[in-house]
mmCIF file of C-alpha atoms in Angstrom:
data_model
loop_
_atom_site.group_PDB
_atom_site.id
_atom_site.type_symbol
_atom_site.label_atom_id
_atom_site.label_comp_id
_atom_site.label_asym_id
_atom_site.label_seq_id
_atom_site.Cartn_x
_atom_site.Cartn_y
_atom_site.Cartn_z
ATOM 1 C CA MET A 22 0.000 0.000 0.000
ATOM 2 C CA ALA A 23 2.844 2.377 0.818
ATOM 3 C CA ILE A 24 4.440 1.783 -2.571
ATOM 4 C CA LYS A 25 1.151 2.580 -4.287
ATOM 5 C CA GLY A 26 0.937 5.820 -2.305
ATOM 6 C CA CYS A 27 4.469 6.796 -3.359
ATOM 7 C CA GLY A 28 3.470 6.200 -6.973
ATOM 8 C CA ILE A 29 0.564 8.614 -6.596
ATOM 9 C CA ILE A 30 2.829 11.260 -5.066
ATOM 10 C CA ALA A 31 5.367 10.773 -7.860
ATOM 11 C CA SER A 32 2.594 11.039 -10.476
ATOM 12 C CA ASN A 33 1.337 14.269 -8.907
ATOM 13 C CA LYS A 34 4.880 15.709 -8.956
ATOM 14 C CA ILE A 35 5.288 14.740 -12.617
ATOM 15 C CA ILE A 36 1.952 16.358 -13.503
ATOM 16 C CA LYS A 37 2.901 19.539 -11.620
ATOM 17 C CA PHE A 38 6.336 19.579 -13.301
ATOM 18 C CA ALA A 39 4.732 19.198 -16.754
ATOM 19 C CA GLU A 40 2.305 22.050 -16.012
ATOM 20 C CA ASN A 41 5.190 24.266 -14.887
ATOM 21 C CA MET A 42 7.178 23.322 -17.989
ATOM 22 C CA ASN A 43 4.228 24.262 -20.230
ATOM 23 C CA ASP A 44 3.882 27.608 -18.458
ATOM 24 C CA ILE A 45 7.590 28.318 -18.883
ATOM 25 C CA VAL A 46 7.553 27.463 -22.590
ATOM 26 C CA ASP A 47 4.472 29.651 -23.132
ATOM 27 C CA GLN A 48 6.126 32.544 -21.269
ATOM 28 C CA TRP A 49 9.322 32.103 -23.274
ATOM 29 C CA LEU A 50 7.439 32.051 -26.584
ATOM 30 C CA GLU A 51 5.638 35.295 -25.684
ATOM 31 C CA GLU A 52 8.858 37.004 -24.578
ATOM 32 C CA SER A 53 10.860 35.785 -27.563
ATOM 33 C CA ALA A 54 8.230 36.765 -30.107
ATOM 34 C CA GLY A 55 7.879 40.201 -28.507
ATOM 35 C CA GLU A 56 11.652 40.654 -28.651
ATOM 36 C CA LEU A 57 11.710 39.668 -32.332
ATOM 37 C CA VAL A 58 8.883 42.070 -33.185
ATOM 38 C CA ALA A 59 10.666 44.945 -31.442
ATOM 39 C CA ARG A 60 13.968 44.216 -33.167
ATOM 40 C CA THR A 61 12.311 43.737 -36.568
ATOM 41 C CA ALA A 62 10.560 47.091 -36.242
ATOM 42 C CA ALA A 63 13.855 48.717 -35.227
ATOM 43 C CA ASN A 64 15.552 47.208 -38.300
ATOM 44 C CA SER A 65 12.841 48.363 -40.725
ATOM 45 C CA ARG A 66 13.285 51.239 -43.120
ATOM 46 C CA VAL A 67 11.010 54.138 -42.382
ATOM 47 C CA ASP A 68 9.231 56.135 -45.042
ATOM 48 C CA THR A 69 5.676 56.340 -43.750
ATOM 49 C CA GLY A 70 6.274 54.051 -40.756
ATOM 50 C CA GLN A 71 3.359 51.863 -41.820
ATOM 51 C CA THR A 72 5.429 48.701 -42.338
ATOM 52 C CA LYS A 73 7.512 49.290 -39.218
ATOM 53 C CA GLY A 74 4.332 49.429 -37.119
ATOM 54 C CA SER A 75 2.735 46.429 -38.794
ATOM 55 C CA TYR A 76 4.921 43.703 -37.313
ATOM 56 C CA ASP A 77 3.194 41.547 -34.735
ATOM 57 C CA TYR A 78 3.208 38.023 -33.370
ATOM 58 C CA ALA A 79 0.861 35.218 -32.423
ATOM 59 C CA VAL A 80 1.602 32.354 -30.062
ATOM 60 C CA ASP A 81 -0.068 28.980 -30.501
ATOM 61 C CA LYS A 82 0.232 27.448 -27.035
ATOM 62 C CA ASP A 83 -1.103 24.085 -28.183
ATOM 63 C CA GLU A 84 1.493 23.776 -30.945
ATOM 64 C CA LYS A 85 4.197 25.502 -28.861
ATOM 65 C CA GLN A 86 5.125 27.905 -31.628
ATOM 66 C CA ALA A 87 5.283 31.642 -32.184
ATOM 67 C CA ILE A 88 4.758 33.309 -35.542
ATOM 68 C CA VAL A 89 6.238 36.754 -36.188
ATOM 69 C CA GLY A 90 5.372 38.759 -39.270
ATOM 70 C CA SER A 91 3.427 41.502 -40.980
ATOM 71 C CA ASN A 92 0.248 41.530 -43.007
ATOM 72 C CA LEU A 93 1.632 44.155 -45.402
ATOM 73 C CA GLU A 94 3.008 43.308 -48.830
ATOM 74 C CA ASN A 95 5.802 45.852 -48.371
ATOM 75 C CA ALA A 96 7.184 43.731 -45.513
ATOM 76 C CA ILE A 97 7.882 40.986 -48.065
ATOM 77 C CA TRP A 98 9.646 43.485 -50.307
ATOM 78 C CA GLU A 99 11.688 44.767 -47.357
ATOM 79 C CA GLU A 100 12.762 41.251 -46.469
ATOM 80 C CA PHE A 101 13.529 39.841 -49.913
ATOM 81 C CA GLY A 102 13.983 42.883 -52.171
ATOM 82 C CA THR A 103 12.401 43.525 -55.536
ATOM 83 C CA GLY A 104 13.433 43.847 -59.159
ATOM 84 C CA GLU A 105 17.077 43.440 -59.977
ATOM 85 C CA TYR A 106 17.968 43.495 -56.276
ATOM 86 C CA ALA A 107 15.700 40.616 -55.255
ATOM 87 C CA LEU A 108 17.406 37.782 -53.436
ATOM 88 C CA GLU A 109 18.696 34.985 -55.628
ATOM 89 C CA GLY A 110 18.154 37.156 -58.730
ATOM 90 C CA LYS A 111 14.463 36.263 -58.901
ATOM 91 C CA GLY A 112 13.153 39.780 -59.531
ATOM 92 C CA ARG A 113 12.032 41.689 -62.591
ATOM 93 C CA LYS A 114 14.875 42.835 -64.856
ATOM 94 C CA GLY A 115 15.235 46.181 -66.640
ATOM 95 C CA GLY A 116 13.374 48.316 -64.147
ATOM 96 C CA TRP A 117 9.940 49.933 -64.334
ATOM 97 C CA THR A 118 8.296 53.322 -64.000
ATOM 98 C CA TYR A 119 5.416 54.166 -61.681
ATOM 99 C CA LYS A 120 3.455 57.217 -60.628
ATOM 100 C CA ASN A 121 4.818 58.565 -57.369
ATOM 101 C CA PRO A 122 2.020 58.539 -54.779
ATOM 102 C CA LYS A 123 3.580 61.525 -52.960
ATOM 103 C CA TYR A 124 3.449 63.885 -55.934
ATOM 104 C CA GLY A 125 0.721 64.454 -58.443
ATOM 105 C CA ILE A 126 1.324 67.926 -59.774
ATOM 106 C CA HIS A 127 1.243 67.642 -63.556
ATOM 107 C CA GLY A 128 4.637 68.303 -65.047
ATOM 108 C CA ASP A 129 6.514 67.830 -61.773
ATOM 109 C CA MET A 130 9.708 65.885 -62.534
ATOM 110 C CA ARG A 131 9.082 63.828 -59.422
ATOM 111 C CA GLU A 132 5.652 62.705 -60.622
ATOM 112 C CA PHE A 133 7.025 59.517 -62.168
ATOM 113 C CA ILE A 134 9.736 57.328 -60.717
ATOM 114 C CA HIS A 135 11.897 54.842 -62.585
ATOM 115 C CA THR A 136 13.377 52.109 -60.431
ATOM 116 C CA TYR A 137 15.319 48.918 -60.746
ATOM 117 C CA GLY A 138 13.856 47.692 -57.474
ATOM 118 C CA LYS A 139 14.367 47.768 -53.768
ATOM 119 C CA THR A 140 17.370 46.244 -52.048
ATOM 120 C CA PRO A 141 16.542 43.624 -49.423
ATOM 121 C CA ASN A 142 16.841 45.009 -45.905
ATOM 122 C CA ARG A 143 16.247 41.669 -44.128
ATOM 123 C CA PRO A 144 14.731 43.163 -40.936
ATOM 124 C CA MET A 145 13.360 39.821 -39.718
ATOM 125 C CA VAL A 146 16.485 37.777 -40.444
ATOM 126 C CA ARG A 147 18.685 40.420 -38.809
ATOM 127 C CA ALA A 148 16.333 40.577 -35.805
ATOM 128 C CA PHE A 149 16.584 36.833 -35.312
ATOM 129 C CA ASN A 150 20.360 36.789 -35.745
ATOM 130 C CA ASP A 151 20.746 39.671 -33.273
ATOM 131 C CA ALA A 152 18.375 38.161 -30.687
ATOM 132 C CA GLU A 153 19.244 34.465 -30.954
ATOM 133 C CA ASP A 154 21.773 34.374 -28.105
ATOM 134 C CA LYS A 155 19.498 36.376 -25.811
ATOM 135 C CA ILE A 156 16.536 34.102 -26.576
ATOM 136 C CA VAL A 157 18.553 30.929 -25.933
ATOM 137 C CA LYS A 158 19.945 32.329 -22.665
ATOM 138 C CA ARG A 159 16.430 33.183 -21.547
ATOM 139 C CA ILE A 160 15.037 29.663 -22.004
ATOM 140 C CA ARG A 161 18.095 28.239 -20.245
ATOM 141 C CA SER A 162 17.488 30.602 -17.340
ATOM 142 C CA LEU A 163 13.802 29.676 -17.119
ATOM 143 C CA LEU A 164 14.593 25.961 -17.243
ATOM 144 C CA LYS A 165 17.304 26.338 -14.628
ATOM 145 C CA ASP A 166 14.768 28.019 -12.320
ATOM 146 C CA LEU A 167 12.573 24.948 -12.838
ATOM 147 C CA GLY A 168 15.475 22.686 -11.935
ATOM 148 C CA VAL A 169 16.264 21.489 -15.455
ATOM 149 C CA GLY A 170 19.177 22.188 -17.723
ATOM 150 C CA ASP A 171 22.858 22.870 -17.367
ATOM 151 C CA GLU A 172 24.310 22.211 -13.950
#
């Protein structure tokens, strides 16, 4: 009977440990995603500030994953470039002309813009590379507080 009782106590400790582990992973995902959003925004080019302010994150606690990104098309262009500057040479060649949305005065030399594309700025990749060590140290610290990890 005593052995059975010890098994119940051990099971309760394992359940409590697993709950604490889940809480720590959820906390870490939230913190890490927030850090990546802040760094991505800081790395973004600013013209209107719209793209910079569009980065956000979502945490799926069931799947134990965080997704960081933007819902704006320009964020894709910022990350991968466009035209002749697109990563891996996959952009349009020869350039193109478009009507400048900032100017519309007929005859203004700035009314039309010719471009060969936008160079990739890689704000998300740079954010991850800059934050990776900090993010890894944070999960190690949280796990150590739980009694797991490097001794």
